[in-house]
Short mmCIF file of C-alpha atoms in Angstrom, two decimals:
data_model
loop_
_atom_site.label_atom_id
_atom_site.label_comp_id
_atom_site.label_asym_id
_atom_site.label_seq_id
_atom_site.Cartn_x
_atom_site.Cartn_y
_atom_site.Cartn_z
CA MET Q 6 22.79 3.05 83.07
CA SER Q 7 24.19 5.29 80.32
CA VAL Q 8 25.69 3.83 77.14
CA PRO Q 9 29.28 4.98 76.40
CA ASP Q 10 29.60 7.31 73.42
CA ALA Q 11 31.76 4.73 71.62
CA TYR Q 12 28.69 2.50 71.33
CA ARG Q 13 26.35 5.29 70.26
CA PRO Q 14 27.17 6.31 66.69
CA GLY Q 15 25.61 9.61 65.67
CA ARG Q 16 23.59 10.53 62.64
CA GLU Q 17 26.67 11.40 60.60
CA ASP Q 18 28.14 7.98 61.41
CA HIS Q 19 25.01 6.22 60.17
CA THR Q 20 24.88 8.30 57.00
CA HIS Q 21 28.52 7.64 56.18
CA ALA Q 22 28.19 3.89 56.86
CA LEU Q 23 25.09 3.73 54.66
CA ARG Q 24 26.98 5.34 51.79
CA VAL Q 25 29.77 2.76 52.08
CA ALA Q 26 27.26 -0.10 52.32
CA ALA Q 27 25.38 1.16 49.26
CA SER Q 28 28.57 1.32 47.21
CA LEU Q 29 29.09 -2.40 47.85
CA ALA Q 30 25.44 -3.47 47.70
CA ILE Q 31 24.98 -2.34 44.09
CA PRO Q 32 27.82 -4.37 42.53
CA GLY Q 33 27.14 -7.18 45.02
CA VAL Q 34 23.56 -7.62 43.81
CA VAL Q 35 24.71 -7.44 40.19
CA LEU Q 36 27.33 -10.14 40.74
CA LEU Q 37 24.74 -12.36 42.36
CA ALA Q 38 22.35 -11.77 39.48
CA ILE Q 39 24.92 -12.83 36.88
CA GLY Q 40 26.09 -15.80 38.92
CA ARG Q 41 29.60 -14.54 39.78
CA PRO Q 42 29.55 -14.01 43.58
CA GLU Q 43 33.19 -15.16 43.85
CA LEU Q 44 34.22 -11.83 42.29
CA LEU Q 45 32.86 -9.88 45.24
CA VAL Q 46 36.37 -9.54 46.72
CA TYR Q 47 37.27 -6.92 44.10
CA ALA Q 48 34.10 -4.94 44.75
CA VAL Q 49 34.67 -5.09 48.51
CA PHE Q 50 38.09 -3.48 48.31
CA GLY Q 51 36.85 -0.96 45.77
CA SER Q 52 34.01 0.03 48.12
CA PHE Q 53 36.55 0.81 50.86
CA ALA Q 54 37.27 4.02 48.94
CA GLY Q 55 34.04 5.29 50.49
CA MET Q 56 35.60 5.01 53.96
CA TYR Q 57 37.86 7.98 53.28
CA GLY Q 58 36.84 11.57 53.88
CA ARG Q 59 34.43 10.64 56.66
CA THR Q 60 34.41 14.14 58.18
CA ASP Q 61 34.96 16.01 54.92
CA ARG Q 62 32.41 17.79 52.80
CA GLY Q 63 31.69 18.17 49.09
CA ARG Q 64 34.65 18.19 46.73
CA THR Q 65 37.09 17.65 49.60
CA ARG Q 66 35.41 14.36 50.47
CA THR Q 67 35.41 13.32 46.83
CA LEU Q 68 39.10 14.13 46.50
CA ALA Q 69 39.95 12.09 49.61
CA GLN Q 70 37.91 9.15 48.33
CA LEU Q 71 39.44 9.29 44.87
CA ARG Q 72 42.93 9.34 46.39
CA GLY Q 73 42.10 6.53 48.78
CA GLY Q 74 40.54 4.65 45.88
CA ALA Q 75 43.70 5.17 43.83
CA LEU Q 76 45.78 3.49 46.53
CA LEU Q 77 43.28 0.63 46.78
CA CYS Q 78 43.23 0.16 43.01
CA ALA Q 79 47.02 0.26 42.83
CA GLY Q 80 47.10 -2.50 45.43
CA MET Q 81 44.57 -4.54 43.47
CA VAL Q 82 46.43 -4.08 40.17
CA ILE Q 83 49.64 -5.34 41.78
CA GLY Q 84 47.80 -8.16 43.53
CA VAL Q 85 46.06 -9.34 40.36
CA THR Q 86 49.38 -9.19 38.50
CA LEU Q 87 51.04 -11.36 41.17
CA SER Q 88 48.14 -13.79 41.01
CA GLN Q 89 48.43 -14.11 37.24
CA ALA Q 90 52.18 -14.66 37.57
CA HIS Q 91 51.67 -17.35 40.22
CA ALA Q 92 54.20 -15.45 42.33
CA ALA Q 93 55.94 -17.29 45.15
CA GLY Q 94 55.36 -16.27 48.76
CA TRP Q 95 58.69 -14.48 49.12
CA ILE Q 96 57.95 -12.37 46.04
CA LEU Q 97 54.61 -11.36 47.57
CA VAL Q 98 56.39 -10.31 50.76
CA ILE Q 99 58.96 -8.20 48.90
CA VAL Q 100 56.39 -6.52 46.65
CA GLU Q 101 53.87 -5.90 49.43
CA THR Q 102 56.57 -4.48 51.70
CA THR Q 103 57.77 -2.09 49.00
CA PHE Q 104 54.20 -1.06 48.26
CA ALA Q 105 53.54 -0.44 51.97
CA GLY Q 106 56.40 2.06 52.15
CA ALA Q 107 55.34 3.92 49.00
CA ALA Q 108 51.67 3.94 50.01
CA SER Q 109 52.61 5.29 53.45
CA LEU Q 110 54.37 8.25 51.86
CA LEU Q 111 51.33 9.04 49.71
CA ALA Q 112 48.85 8.57 52.56
CA ASP Q 113 50.85 10.99 54.72
CA ARG Q 114 51.28 13.46 51.85
CA TRP Q 115 47.54 13.45 51.20
CA ARG Q 116 46.68 13.35 54.92
CA LEU Q 117 44.21 10.54 54.31
CA ARG Q 118 41.81 9.39 56.99
CA PRO Q 119 41.70 6.47 57.78
CA ALA Q 120 45.42 7.01 58.20
CA GLY Q 121 48.08 4.82 56.67
CA PRO Q 122 48.12 2.23 53.90
CA PHE Q 123 46.39 -0.64 55.76
CA PHE Q 124 43.44 -1.18 53.41
CA ALA Q 125 45.61 -0.87 50.30
CA ILE Q 126 48.09 -3.40 51.73
CA PHE Q 127 45.25 -5.79 52.51
CA ALA Q 128 43.80 -5.32 49.02
CA LEU Q 129 47.13 -6.23 47.43
CA GLY Q 130 47.64 -9.38 49.47
CA ALA Q 131 44.04 -10.60 49.27
CA THR Q 132 43.77 -10.24 45.50
CA ALA Q 133 47.22 -11.82 45.02
CA LEU Q 134 45.89 -14.96 46.71
CA VAL Q 135 42.82 -15.29 44.45
CA PRO Q 136 43.44 -18.15 41.96
CA ALA Q 137 44.45 -16.78 38.56
CA SER Q 138 41.77 -18.89 36.88
CA THR Q 139 38.96 -17.13 38.76
CA VAL Q 140 38.63 -14.16 36.40
CA ARG Q 141 40.41 -12.32 33.62
CA PRO Q 142 42.69 -9.65 35.13
CA GLU Q 143 41.15 -6.73 33.24
CA ILE Q 144 37.70 -7.65 34.54
CA ALA Q 145 38.94 -7.90 38.12
CA ILE Q 146 40.66 -4.51 37.93
CA ALA Q 147 37.68 -2.90 36.20
CA LEU Q 148 35.34 -4.21 38.90
CA GLY Q 149 37.52 -2.83 41.70
CA ALA Q 150 38.07 0.53 40.02
CA GLY Q 151 34.42 0.84 39.02
CA THR Q 152 33.28 0.19 42.58
CA ALA Q 153 35.77 2.77 43.91
CA LEU Q 154 34.39 5.38 41.49
CA LEU Q 155 30.86 4.42 42.49
CA ALA Q 156 31.80 4.90 46.15
CA ALA Q 157 33.16 8.39 45.38
CA ALA Q 158 29.99 9.24 43.45
CA ILE Q 159 27.76 8.07 46.29
CA GLY Q 160 30.00 10.05 48.64
CA ARG Q 161 28.69 13.21 46.98
CA ILE Q 162 25.29 12.54 48.58
CA GLY Q 163 24.69 14.80 51.53
CA ARG Q 164 27.56 17.15 50.75
CA ARG Q 165 27.76 20.50 52.49
CA THR Q 166 30.04 23.48 52.11
CA ASP Q 167 32.67 23.70 54.80
CA THR Q 168 35.67 26.02 54.83
CA SER Q 169 37.35 24.49 57.88
CA PRO Q 170 40.62 22.53 57.51
CA VAL Q 171 39.90 18.96 56.51
CA SER Q 172 41.71 15.79 55.59
CA GLY Q 173 42.30 14.82 52.01
CA HIS Q 174 44.19 18.02 51.11
CA PRO Q 175 47.96 18.19 51.19
CA ALA Q 176 49.47 20.63 53.65
CA PRO Q 177 49.94 24.12 52.22
CA ALA Q 178 53.72 23.70 52.45
CA VAL Q 179 55.78 20.61 53.04
CA GLY Q 180 59.02 21.42 54.80
CA ARG Q 181 62.12 19.34 55.37
CA GLU Q 182 60.91 18.19 58.80
CA GLN Q 183 57.60 16.94 57.39
CA VAL Q 184 59.37 15.07 54.60
CA GLN Q 185 61.77 13.49 57.07
CA ALA Q 186 58.90 12.51 59.36
CA ALA Q 187 57.01 10.89 56.47
CA ARG Q 188 60.13 8.95 55.46
CA VAL Q 189 60.65 7.69 59.00
CA HIS Q 190 57.02 6.57 59.13
CA ALA Q 191 57.38 4.83 55.77
CA LEU Q 192 60.43 3.06 57.19
CA ARG Q 193 58.28 1.79 60.04
CA TYR Q 194 55.85 0.26 57.56
CA LEU Q 195 58.71 -1.28 55.58
CA LEU Q 196 60.16 -2.89 58.69
CA ALA Q 197 56.83 -3.99 60.17
CA VAL Q 198 55.23 -5.37 57.01
CA GLY Q 199 58.45 -6.92 55.73
CA GLY Q 200 59.32 -8.35 59.12
CA ALA Q 201 55.89 -9.90 59.70
CA GLY Q 202 55.82 -11.37 56.20
CA SER Q 203 59.33 -12.80 56.45
CA ILE Q 204 58.72 -14.37 59.86
CA GLY Q 205 55.41 -15.74 58.61
CA LEU Q 206 57.15 -17.44 55.70
CA LEU Q 207 59.84 -18.87 57.98
CA PHE Q 208 57.17 -20.40 60.18
CA GLY Q 209 55.32 -21.76 57.17
CA PHE Q 210 52.21 -19.58 57.44
CA ALA Q 211 50.00 -20.14 54.40
CA HIS Q 212 48.82 -16.53 54.24
CA ALA Q 213 51.59 -14.19 55.37
CA ASN Q 214 49.41 -11.40 53.95
CA TRP Q 215 47.20 -11.46 57.04
CA ALA Q 216 50.26 -11.03 59.27
CA MET Q 217 51.62 -8.22 57.09
CA ALA Q 218 48.30 -6.36 57.21
CA ALA Q 219 48.07 -6.83 60.98
CA ALA Q 220 51.58 -5.39 61.38
CA ALA Q 221 50.42 -2.15 59.76
CA VAL Q 222 47.50 -1.65 62.17
CA PRO Q 223 49.34 -0.35 65.28
CA LEU Q 224 51.36 2.10 63.18
CA ALA Q 225 48.21 3.96 62.12
CA ALA Q 226 48.06 5.43 65.64
CA ILE Q 227 51.27 7.38 64.95
CA GLU Q 228 50.88 10.78 63.34
CA SER Q 229 54.01 10.22 61.20
CA GLY Q 230 57.10 11.66 62.89
CA SER Q 231 58.48 10.78 66.29
CA VAL Q 232 56.47 8.52 68.60
CA SER Q 233 55.34 10.39 71.70
CA SER Q 234 54.47 8.57 74.93
CA THR Q 235 50.80 9.34 74.25
CA GLU Q 236 51.00 7.86 70.77
CA LEU Q 237 52.78 4.79 72.10
CA ARG Q 238 49.86 4.19 74.45
CA MET Q 239 47.54 4.55 71.46
CA VAL Q 240 49.68 2.05 69.54
CA LEU Q 241 49.29 -0.48 72.35
CA ARG Q 242 45.58 0.20 72.64
CA ARG Q 243 45.05 -0.21 68.91
CA ALA Q 244 47.05 -3.45 68.99
CA GLY Q 245 44.87 -4.76 71.80
CA HIS Q 246 41.74 -3.76 69.90
CA ARG Q 247 42.98 -5.55 66.80
CA ILE Q 248 43.59 -8.78 68.68
CA ALA Q 249 40.33 -8.67 70.64
CA GLY Q 250 38.25 -7.75 67.59
CA THR Q 251 39.87 -10.45 65.46
CA LEU Q 252 39.25 -13.15 68.07
CA VAL Q 253 35.59 -12.16 68.38
CA GLY Q 254 35.26 -12.01 64.60
CA LEU Q 255 36.81 -15.47 64.23
CA ALA Q 256 34.35 -16.83 66.79
CA VAL Q 257 31.50 -15.34 64.76
CA THR Q 258 32.96 -16.89 61.62
CA ALA Q 259 33.19 -20.27 63.33
CA ALA Q 260 29.48 -20.04 64.09
CA LEU Q 261 28.45 -18.93 60.59
CA VAL Q 262 30.46 -21.16 58.24
CA PRO Q 263 28.97 -24.50 59.44
CA LEU Q 264 25.50 -23.19 58.53
CA HIS Q 265 26.37 -23.73 54.84
CA LEU Q 266 24.43 -20.68 53.71
CA GLY Q 267 25.46 -20.96 50.08
CA SER Q 268 26.71 -18.17 47.83
CA THR Q 269 23.59 -16.05 48.17
CA GLY Q 270 23.61 -16.25 51.96
CA LEU Q 271 27.33 -15.48 52.18
CA VAL Q 272 27.03 -12.46 49.89
CA ALA Q 273 24.05 -11.19 51.88
CA LEU Q 274 26.02 -11.48 55.13
CA ILE Q 275 29.03 -9.68 53.65
CA LEU Q 276 26.78 -6.85 52.44
CA LEU Q 277 25.29 -6.59 55.92
CA LEU Q 278 28.62 -6.72 57.77
CA ILE Q 279 30.19 -3.77 55.98
CA PHE Q 280 27.65 -1.38 57.54
CA PRO Q 281 28.56 -1.95 61.22
CA THR Q 282 32.24 -2.24 60.25
CA GLU Q 283 32.26 1.34 59.01
CA LEU Q 284 29.73 2.52 61.60
CA PHE Q 285 32.11 1.79 64.48
CA MET Q 286 35.47 2.21 62.71
CA THR Q 287 36.25 5.55 64.37
CA ARG Q 288 34.12 4.98 67.45
CA HIS Q 289 35.37 1.63 68.72
CA TYR Q 290 38.06 -0.11 66.66
CA ALA Q 291 37.76 -3.50 68.37
CA LEU Q 292 34.03 -3.60 67.73
CA ALA Q 293 34.53 -2.62 64.10
CA ILE Q 294 37.13 -5.38 63.62
CA GLY Q 295 34.68 -7.82 65.19
CA PHE Q 296 32.49 -7.22 62.11
CA PHE Q 297 35.34 -6.75 59.63
CA THR Q 298 36.98 -10.11 60.38
CA PRO Q 299 34.00 -12.33 59.45
CA LEU Q 300 33.44 -10.13 56.39
CA ILE Q 301 36.93 -10.96 55.11
CA MET Q 302 36.73 -14.60 56.22
CA LEU Q 303 33.43 -15.11 54.40
CA LEU Q 304 35.01 -13.64 51.28
CA SER Q 305 37.54 -16.46 51.47
CA GLU Q 306 34.69 -18.95 51.67
CA LEU Q 307 33.24 -17.54 48.45
CA GLU Q 308 36.57 -17.90 46.64
CA THR Q 309 38.25 -21.04 47.94
CA PRO Q 310 36.62 -22.74 50.94
CA ALA Q 311 39.20 -24.13 53.39
CA ASP Q 312 39.26 -26.21 56.55
CA LEU Q 313 37.56 -24.01 59.14
CA ALA Q 314 39.58 -25.04 62.22
CA ARG Q 315 42.91 -24.65 60.46
CA MET Q 316 41.87 -21.31 58.99
CA ILE Q 317 40.91 -19.93 62.40
CA VAL Q 318 44.16 -21.10 64.01
CA GLU Q 319 46.22 -19.60 61.17
CA ARG Q 320 44.42 -16.26 61.26
CA THR Q 321 44.87 -16.08 65.04
CA LEU Q 322 48.61 -16.76 64.79
CA ASP Q 323 48.93 -14.33 61.85
CA THR Q 324 47.25 -11.58 63.87
CA LEU Q 325 49.36 -12.13 66.98
CA LEU Q 326 52.55 -12.18 64.91
CA GLY Q 327 51.68 -9.10 62.88
CA VAL Q 328 50.56 -7.01 65.83
CA ALA Q 329 53.65 -7.99 67.83
CA VAL Q 330 55.97 -6.96 65.00
CA GLY Q 331 54.08 -3.69 64.45
CA VAL Q 332 54.28 -2.73 68.13
CA THR Q 333 57.97 -3.66 68.28
CA VAL Q 334 58.75 -1.42 65.32
CA ALA Q 335 56.79 1.46 66.89
CA VAL Q 336 58.80 1.08 70.11
CA VAL Q 337 62.19 0.76 68.41
CA VAL Q 338 61.82 3.35 65.63
CA ARG Q 339 60.81 6.34 67.73
CA GLY Q 340 61.91 8.87 65.11
CA PRO Q 341 63.50 12.31 65.45
CA ARG Q 342 62.46 14.48 68.35
CA ARG Q 343 59.77 16.97 67.55
CA ALA Q 344 60.51 20.65 67.86
CA PRO Q 345 58.58 22.32 70.69
CA THR Q 346 55.31 23.81 69.55
CA VAL Q 347 55.25 27.62 69.60
CA HIS Q 348 51.85 29.21 70.01
CA VAL Q 349 51.54 32.54 68.20
CA VAL Q 350 48.78 34.93 69.11
CA ASP Q 351 47.30 36.83 66.19
CA ILE Q 352 46.70 40.30 67.64
CA ALA Q 353 45.06 41.42 64.40
CA ARG Q 354 41.96 39.32 65.08
#
């Protein structure tokens, strides 16, 4: 019986995932050594910069990772600021929604892959919920930015020259249609993230951030402009993957937390989980989220341990709400019709 390609990552997948894992392992070990494992959250989001430029080479990969890292760091700076200000939930929703729209415009302008502002949105909300007394803000920001730079530096390993078109570079020319398409896509993120956060607050969800991040997930399947029937199917598939992966990840979390592994054990698990998360991210999204979910949940255990049963119920409801809002926005905001593609044959070749 043959194994589907989605479950058989290639050599390039393993190499890329190892680079991302290494960029987190180094600061993770240091934080353990100095007795500050609760600060790992900032290093985790900084290391996500290494996820960008997966198929790029050399300087192009570095540029994509620096740009992705800039979005992540911007999210962390805003999140840490909100944490220090003890911002109310409705302020978090407004700020995170505004940031989602702006980050969407930049992600589309830079043609970043992974597409969209999901990780930056998550970074903002997660760091905003860290108690202000945990660490001085400049240390938190320096840790996140330093890890992002480390990820970009490690990303230089294994570089090759490649002259083919790649992500990370802006398009040679940005016309009116492209600008309009990017604005429509940013509007989708504004409506989805803001809608999920607002509904979450109305229902009394403790962490509307999880719902807001989940709302952004289905939208990443849209190129940016109008939503074609093919893309709508991809939106629904990605939504299904998000729900299935989250439920599996929560089940894994429910099995791990009662083991009371301590700070060292939790950090070790987080460092291990980031490798398969990135390994399957482009191969099988549901499987990747199955690893990503316990990674994020265990981070919460390091910071502020909470009642496990309540946490799992809340994260399940947050995910269902966010995904439902994201899909609804994708269906409603279809965008302007695309002009028919004209294929030009270059007879000079």
